[in-house]
């Protein structure tokens, strides 16, 4: 009798979307892990990048300090992707780090020897690749959360989600997403703009 009850309960849960909720929930968790993985990859590049720049531009202390502090701030946040406030705080910190990195890269424009340094060029390439991976991972995560949230709001799955405590997950907000989407400028190939021709008038 107990086996029959369990079997019926299993069929009932399967029919009301319980199993698919588990699958989609795990997909979201895996997607978030990849986002964190790529952000960590970027954070791991920063100490070497700062040290390389420091070797040529030690007096740019304000910019170097800003990058180091922004990286430390990101590392101090215990982000919980299921908590909207925590996710927003983490996004904001990542946005600040992106902006600090952008300023660091712009500083390098003033140091031709730095721009030609093999270590710097290698770090530049790795950073560009990492920024691309972050964009891809973040985009995939957004889609997974959207799919999960849409599914658990549908009837009758919403009843199953409510019974078992599954709630919509927060996602990247539009404001913060726009901010952190701006990857640091690491293109050193563009020539400086030409000075305007003097007016004859």
PDB file of C-alpha atoms in Angstrom:
ATOM      1  CA  UNK A   1       0.000   0.000   0.000  1.00  0.00           C
ATOM      2  CA  UNK A   2       2.833   2.368   0.892  1.00  0.00           C
ATOM      3  CA  UNK A   3       4.539   1.687  -2.422  1.00  0.00           C
ATOM      4  CA  UNK A   4       1.334   2.469  -4.312  1.00  0.00           C
ATOM      5  CA  UNK A   5       0.902   5.759  -2.425  1.00  0.00           C
ATOM      6  CA  UNK A   6       4.494   6.744  -3.179  1.00  0.00           C
ATOM      7  CA  UNK A   7       4.055   5.812  -6.821  1.00  0.00           C
ATOM      8  CA  UNK A   8       0.869   7.858  -7.111  1.00  0.00           C
ATOM      9  CA  UNK A   9       2.521  10.788  -5.346  1.00  0.00           C
ATOM     10  CA  UNK A  10       5.472  10.560  -7.726  1.00  0.00           C
ATOM     11  CA  UNK A  11       3.196  10.577 -10.765  1.00  0.00           C
ATOM     12  CA  UNK A  12       1.224  13.505  -9.329  1.00  0.00           C
ATOM     13  CA  UNK A  13       4.354  15.584  -8.712  1.00  0.00           C
ATOM     14  CA  UNK A  14       5.725  14.755 -12.139  1.00  0.00           C
ATOM     15  CA  UNK A  15       2.480  15.772 -13.812  1.00  0.00           C
ATOM     16  CA  UNK A  16       2.314  19.117 -12.027  1.00  0.00           C
ATOM     17  CA  UNK A  17       5.794  20.221 -13.058  1.00  0.00           C
ATOM     18  CA  UNK A  18       7.786  19.393  -9.950  1.00  0.00           C
ATOM     19  CA  UNK A  19      10.527  17.553 -11.842  1.00  0.00           C
ATOM     20  CA  UNK A  20      10.883  20.290 -14.440  1.00  0.00           C
ATOM     21  CA  UNK A  21      11.156  22.884 -11.684  1.00  0.00           C
ATOM     22  CA  UNK A  22      14.119  20.908 -10.314  1.00  0.00           C
ATOM     23  CA  UNK A  23      15.742  20.753 -13.746  1.00  0.00           C
ATOM     24  CA  UNK A  24      15.311  24.457 -14.418  1.00  0.00           C
ATOM     25  CA  UNK A  25      16.415  25.410 -10.907  1.00  0.00           C
ATOM     26  CA  UNK A  26      19.626  23.410 -11.319  1.00  0.00           C
ATOM     27  CA  UNK A  27      20.212  25.012 -14.727  1.00  0.00           C
ATOM     28  CA  UNK A  28      19.962  28.464 -13.161  1.00  0.00           C
ATOM     29  CA  UNK A  29      22.414  27.469 -10.422  1.00  0.00           C
ATOM     30  CA  UNK A  30      24.867  26.141 -13.006  1.00  0.00           C
ATOM     31  CA  UNK A  31      24.485  29.318 -15.055  1.00  0.00           C
ATOM     32  CA  UNK A  32      25.194  31.469 -12.005  1.00  0.00           C
ATOM     33  CA  UNK A  33      28.269  29.403 -11.168  1.00  0.00           C
ATOM     34  CA  UNK A  34      29.620  30.140 -14.639  1.00  0.00           C
ATOM     35  CA  UNK A  35      29.002  33.875 -14.185  1.00  0.00           C
ATOM     36  CA  UNK A  36      30.953  33.784 -10.919  1.00  0.00           C
ATOM     37  CA  UNK A  37      33.672  31.714 -12.555  1.00  0.00           C
ATOM     38  CA  UNK A  38      34.230  34.289 -15.282  1.00  0.00           C
ATOM     39  CA  UNK A  39      34.167  37.220 -12.854  1.00  0.00           C
ATOM     40  CA  UNK A  40      36.754  35.396 -10.744  1.00  0.00           C
ATOM     41  CA  UNK A  41      38.881  34.885 -13.827  1.00  0.00           C
ATOM     42  CA  UNK A  42      38.873  38.638 -14.364  1.00  0.00           C
ATOM     43  CA  UNK A  43      39.687  39.312 -10.711  1.00  0.00           C
ATOM     44  CA  UNK A  44      42.641  36.919 -10.893  1.00  0.00           C
ATOM     45  CA  UNK A  45      44.118  38.866 -13.823  1.00  0.00           C
ATOM     46  CA  UNK A  46      44.017  42.214 -12.042  1.00  0.00           C
ATOM     47  CA  UNK A  47      47.021  41.908  -9.645  1.00  0.00           C
ATOM     48  CA  UNK A  48      49.369  41.069 -12.520  1.00  0.00           C
ATOM     49  CA  UNK A  49      47.862  43.837 -14.631  1.00  0.00           C
ATOM     50  CA  UNK A  50      48.285  46.413 -11.846  1.00  0.00           C
ATOM     51  CA  UNK A  51      51.862  45.343 -11.187  1.00  0.00           C
ATOM     52  CA  UNK A  52      52.757  45.532 -14.870  1.00  0.00           C
ATOM     53  CA  UNK A  53      51.314  49.028 -15.211  1.00  0.00           C
ATOM     54  CA  UNK A  54      52.987  50.083 -11.957  1.00  0.00           C
ATOM     55  CA  UNK A  55      56.358  49.151 -13.410  1.00  0.00           C
ATOM     56  CA  UNK A  56      55.958  51.851 -16.073  1.00  0.00           C
ATOM     57  CA  UNK A  57      53.570  54.299 -14.436  1.00  0.00           C
ATOM     58  CA  UNK A  58      54.169  54.095 -10.711  1.00  0.00           C
ATOM     59  CA  UNK A  59      53.083  57.703 -10.163  1.00  0.00           C
ATOM     60  CA  UNK A  60      49.555  56.904 -11.411  1.00  0.00           C
ATOM     61  CA  UNK A  61      48.861  55.823  -7.858  1.00  0.00           C
ATOM     62  CA  UNK A  62      45.275  57.052  -7.717  1.00  0.00           C
ATOM     63  CA  UNK A  63      44.229  54.919 -10.680  1.00  0.00           C
ATOM     64  CA  UNK A  64      46.169  51.877  -9.461  1.00  0.00           C
ATOM     65  CA  UNK A  65      44.637  52.194  -5.998  1.00  0.00           C
ATOM     66  CA  UNK A  66      41.123  52.544  -7.416  1.00  0.00           C
ATOM     67  CA  UNK A  67      41.444  49.258  -9.315  1.00  0.00           C
ATOM     68  CA  UNK A  68      42.863  47.440  -6.299  1.00  0.00           C
ATOM     69  CA  UNK A  69      40.140  48.763  -3.994  1.00  0.00           C
ATOM     70  CA  UNK A  70      37.362  47.962  -6.473  1.00  0.00           C
ATOM     71  CA  UNK A  71      38.657  44.408  -6.785  1.00  0.00           C
ATOM     72  CA  UNK A  72      38.798  44.060  -2.987  1.00  0.00           C
ATOM     73  CA  UNK A  73      35.240  45.371  -2.657  1.00  0.00           C
ATOM     74  CA  UNK A  74      33.957  42.726  -5.067  1.00  0.00           C
ATOM     75  CA  UNK A  75      35.772  40.032  -3.095  1.00  0.00           C
ATOM     76  CA  UNK A  76      34.171  41.125   0.178  1.00  0.00           C
ATOM     77  CA  UNK A  77      30.596  40.677  -1.043  1.00  0.00           C
ATOM     78  CA  UNK A  78      28.971  37.370  -0.167  1.00  0.00           C
ATOM     79  CA  UNK A  79      26.582  37.350  -3.080  1.00  0.00           C
ATOM     80  CA  UNK A  80      23.389  35.312  -2.990  1.00  0.00           C
ATOM     81  CA  UNK A  81      21.848  35.180  -6.458  1.00  0.00           C
ATOM     82  CA  UNK A  82      18.430  34.346  -4.939  1.00  0.00           C
ATOM     83  CA  UNK A  83      18.419  37.630  -3.004  1.00  0.00           C
ATOM     84  CA  UNK A  84      17.665  40.701  -5.136  1.00  0.00           C
ATOM     85  CA  UNK A  85      19.477  43.141  -2.819  1.00  0.00           C
ATOM     86  CA  UNK A  86      22.590  40.976  -2.685  1.00  0.00           C
ATOM     87  CA  UNK A  87      22.615  40.541  -6.464  1.00  0.00           C
ATOM     88  CA  UNK A  88      22.199  44.287  -7.016  1.00  0.00           C
ATOM     89  CA  UNK A  89      25.068  45.025  -4.623  1.00  0.00           C
ATOM     90  CA  UNK A  90      27.290  42.550  -6.446  1.00  0.00           C
ATOM     91  CA  UNK A  91      26.387  44.006  -9.842  1.00  0.00           C
ATOM     92  CA  UNK A  92      27.153  47.520  -8.633  1.00  0.00           C
ATOM     93  CA  UNK A  93      30.558  46.417  -7.319  1.00  0.00           C
ATOM     94  CA  UNK A  94      31.363  44.684 -10.607  1.00  0.00           C
ATOM     95  CA  UNK A  95      30.346  47.849 -12.447  1.00  0.00           C
ATOM     96  CA  UNK A  96      32.742  49.923 -10.341  1.00  0.00           C
ATOM     97  CA  UNK A  97      35.515  47.446 -11.084  1.00  0.00           C
ATOM     98  CA  UNK A  98      34.826  47.639 -14.823  1.00  0.00           C
ATOM     99  CA  UNK A  99      35.020  51.428 -14.700  1.00  0.00           C
ATOM    100  CA  UNK A 100      38.260  51.352 -12.695  1.00  0.00           C
ATOM    101  CA  UNK A 101      39.784  48.919 -15.193  1.00  0.00           C
ATOM    102  CA  UNK A 102      38.718  51.186 -18.027  1.00  0.00           C
ATOM    103  CA  UNK A 103      40.535  54.129 -16.417  1.00  0.00           C
ATOM    104  CA  UNK A 104      43.624  51.974 -15.892  1.00  0.00           C
ATOM    105  CA  UNK A 105      43.676  51.023 -19.551  1.00  0.00           C
ATOM    106  CA  UNK A 106      43.282  54.635 -20.646  1.00  0.00           C
ATOM    107  CA  UNK A 107      46.263  55.629 -18.504  1.00  0.00           C
ATOM    108  CA  UNK A 108      48.403  53.152 -20.406  1.00  0.00           C
ATOM    109  CA  UNK A 109      47.868  55.192 -23.575  1.00  0.00           C
ATOM    110  CA  UNK A 110      50.385  57.695 -22.214  1.00  0.00           C
ATOM    111  CA  UNK A 111      53.165  55.096 -21.894  1.00  0.00           C
ATOM    112  CA  UNK A 112      54.370  53.706 -25.247  1.00  0.00           C
ATOM    113  CA  UNK A 113      56.838  51.354 -23.556  1.00  0.00           C
ATOM    114  CA  UNK A 114      54.037  49.865 -21.466  1.00  0.00           C
ATOM    115  CA  UNK A 115      51.835  49.378 -24.529  1.00  0.00           C
ATOM    116  CA  UNK A 116      54.651  47.437 -26.187  1.00  0.00           C
ATOM    117  CA  UNK A 117      55.430  45.297 -23.138  1.00  0.00           C
ATOM    118  CA  UNK A 118      54.876  41.589 -23.856  1.00  0.00           C
ATOM    119  CA  UNK A 119      53.387  40.898 -20.427  1.00  0.00           C
ATOM    120  CA  UNK A 120      50.970  43.785 -20.784  1.00  0.00           C
ATOM    121  CA  UNK A 121      49.920  42.691 -24.270  1.00  0.00           C
ATOM    122  CA  UNK A 122      49.305  39.176 -22.978  1.00  0.00           C
ATOM    123  CA  UNK A 123      47.243  40.474 -20.058  1.00  0.00           C
ATOM    124  CA  UNK A 124      45.330  42.737 -22.436  1.00  0.00           C
ATOM    125  CA  UNK A 125      44.419  39.753 -24.610  1.00  0.00           C
ATOM    126  CA  UNK A 126      43.360  37.686 -21.605  1.00  0.00           C
ATOM    127  CA  UNK A 127      41.246  40.532 -20.261  1.00  0.00           C
ATOM    128  CA  UNK A 128      39.510  41.007 -23.594  1.00  0.00           C
ATOM    129  CA  UNK A 129      38.740  37.281 -23.734  1.00  0.00           C
ATOM    130  CA  UNK A 130      37.467  37.292 -20.170  1.00  0.00           C
ATOM    131  CA  UNK A 131      35.186  40.264 -20.790  1.00  0.00           C
ATOM    132  CA  UNK A 132      33.689  38.365 -23.727  1.00  0.00           C
ATOM    133  CA  UNK A 133      33.194  35.259 -21.574  1.00  0.00           C
ATOM    134  CA  UNK A 134      31.524  37.360 -18.876  1.00  0.00           C
ATOM    135  CA  UNK A 135      29.102  38.782 -21.444  1.00  0.00           C
ATOM    136  CA  UNK A 136      28.238  35.311 -22.755  1.00  0.00           C
ATOM    137  CA  UNK A 137      27.853  33.789 -19.269  1.00  0.00           C
ATOM    138  CA  UNK A 138      25.746  36.684 -18.056  1.00  0.00           C
ATOM    139  CA  UNK A 139      23.526  36.526 -21.137  1.00  0.00           C
ATOM    140  CA  UNK A 140      22.988  32.804 -20.671  1.00  0.00           C
ATOM    141  CA  UNK A 141      22.156  33.304 -16.998  1.00  0.00           C
ATOM    142  CA  UNK A 142      19.580  35.972 -17.853  1.00  0.00           C
ATOM    143  CA  UNK A 143      17.883  33.555 -20.257  1.00  0.00           C
ATOM    144  CA  UNK A 144      17.906  30.703 -17.721  1.00  0.00           C
ATOM    145  CA  UNK A 145      16.354  32.858 -15.007  1.00  0.00           C
ATOM    146  CA  UNK A 146      13.747  34.155 -17.426  1.00  0.00           C
ATOM    147  CA  UNK A 147      12.870  30.596 -18.452  1.00  0.00           C
ATOM    148  CA  UNK A 148      12.653  29.448 -14.810  1.00  0.00           C
ATOM    149  CA  UNK A 149      10.559  32.430 -13.703  1.00  0.00           C
ATOM    150  CA  UNK A 150       8.163  32.071 -16.626  1.00  0.00           C
ATOM    151  CA  UNK A 151       7.711  28.370 -15.968  1.00  0.00           C
ATOM    152  CA  UNK A 152       6.939  28.594 -12.241  1.00  0.00           C
ATOM    153  CA  UNK A 153       4.374  31.329 -12.857  1.00  0.00           C
ATOM    154  CA  UNK A 154       2.341  29.171 -15.231  1.00  0.00           C
ATOM    155  CA  UNK A 155      -0.760  27.338 -14.029  1.00  0.00           C
ATOM    156  CA  UNK A 156      -0.816  24.703 -12.577  1.00  0.00           C
ATOM    157  CA  UNK A 157       2.960  24.737 -12.019  1.00  0.00           C
ATOM    158  CA  UNK A 158       2.581  27.879  -9.928  1.00  0.00           C
ATOM    159  CA  UNK A 159       0.607  25.846  -7.377  1.00  0.00           C
ATOM    160  CA  UNK A 160       3.391  23.264  -7.144  1.00  0.00           C
ATOM    161  CA  UNK A 161       5.987  26.019  -6.820  1.00  0.00           C
ATOM    162  CA  UNK A 162       3.971  27.661  -4.062  1.00  0.00           C
ATOM    163  CA  UNK A 163       3.565  24.392  -2.124  1.00  0.00           C
ATOM    164  CA  UNK A 164       7.296  23.646  -2.262  1.00  0.00           C
ATOM    165  CA  UNK A 165       8.465  27.218  -1.739  1.00  0.00           C
ATOM    166  CA  UNK A 166       9.912  27.954  -5.170  1.00  0.00           C
ATOM    167  CA  UNK A 167       9.822  31.671  -5.908  1.00  0.00           C
ATOM    168  CA  UNK A 168      10.832  33.791  -8.918  1.00  0.00           C
ATOM    169  CA  UNK A 169      14.544  34.535  -8.938  1.00  0.00           C
ATOM    170  CA  UNK A 170      15.959  38.055  -9.285  1.00  0.00           C
ATOM    171  CA  UNK A 171      17.842  38.831 -12.460  1.00  0.00           C
ATOM    172  CA  UNK A 172      20.284  41.471 -13.618  1.00  0.00           C
ATOM    173  CA  UNK A 173      18.501  44.805 -13.491  1.00  0.00           C
ATOM    174  CA  UNK A 174      18.423  47.001 -16.565  1.00  0.00           C
ATOM    175  CA  UNK A 175      20.383  49.836 -14.937  1.00  0.00           C
ATOM    176  CA  UNK A 176      23.188  47.694 -13.573  1.00  0.00           C
ATOM    177  CA  UNK A 177      23.240  45.495 -16.647  1.00  0.00           C
ATOM    178  CA  UNK A 178      23.827  48.546 -18.816  1.00  0.00           C
ATOM    179  CA  UNK A 179      26.607  49.660 -16.496  1.00  0.00           C
ATOM    180  CA  UNK A 180      28.552  46.424 -16.308  1.00  0.00           C
ATOM    181  CA  UNK A 181      28.003  45.664 -19.992  1.00  0.00           C
ATOM    182  CA  UNK A 182      30.571  48.351 -20.799  1.00  0.00           C
ATOM    183  CA  UNK A 183      33.750  46.321 -20.946  1.00  0.00           C
ATOM    184  CA  UNK A 184      36.987  48.156 -20.179  1.00  0.00           C
ATOM    185  CA  UNK A 185      38.511  49.801 -23.229  1.00  0.00           C
ATOM    186  CA  UNK A 186      41.537  47.699 -24.109  1.00  0.00           C
ATOM    187  CA  UNK A 187      41.895  48.661 -27.771  1.00  0.00           C
ATOM    188  CA  UNK A 188      45.303  50.227 -28.250  1.00  0.00           C
ATOM    189  CA  UNK A 189      45.304  49.982 -32.033  1.00  0.00           C
ATOM    190  CA  UNK A 190      43.219  53.070 -32.749  1.00  0.00           C
ATOM    191  CA  UNK A 191      45.326  56.111 -33.658  1.00  0.00           C
ATOM    192  CA  UNK A 192      44.892  59.318 -31.699  1.00  0.00           C
ATOM    193  CA  UNK A 193      42.409  61.703 -33.308  1.00  0.00           C
ATOM    194  CA  UNK A 194      44.020  64.282 -35.553  1.00  0.00           C
ATOM    195  CA  UNK A 195      44.095  67.855 -34.325  1.00  0.00           C
ATOM    196  CA  UNK A 196      41.629  70.123 -36.127  1.00  0.00           C
ATOM    197  CA  UNK A 197      43.124  72.192 -38.935  1.00  0.00           C
ATOM    198  CA  UNK A 198      43.688  75.840 -38.017  1.00  0.00           C
ATOM    199  CA  UNK A 199      41.037  78.167 -39.324  1.00  0.00           C
ATOM    200  CA  UNK A 200      42.074  80.604 -42.024  1.00  0.00           C
ATOM    201  CA  UNK A 201      39.463  83.050 -40.846  1.00  0.00           C
TER     202      UNK A 201
END
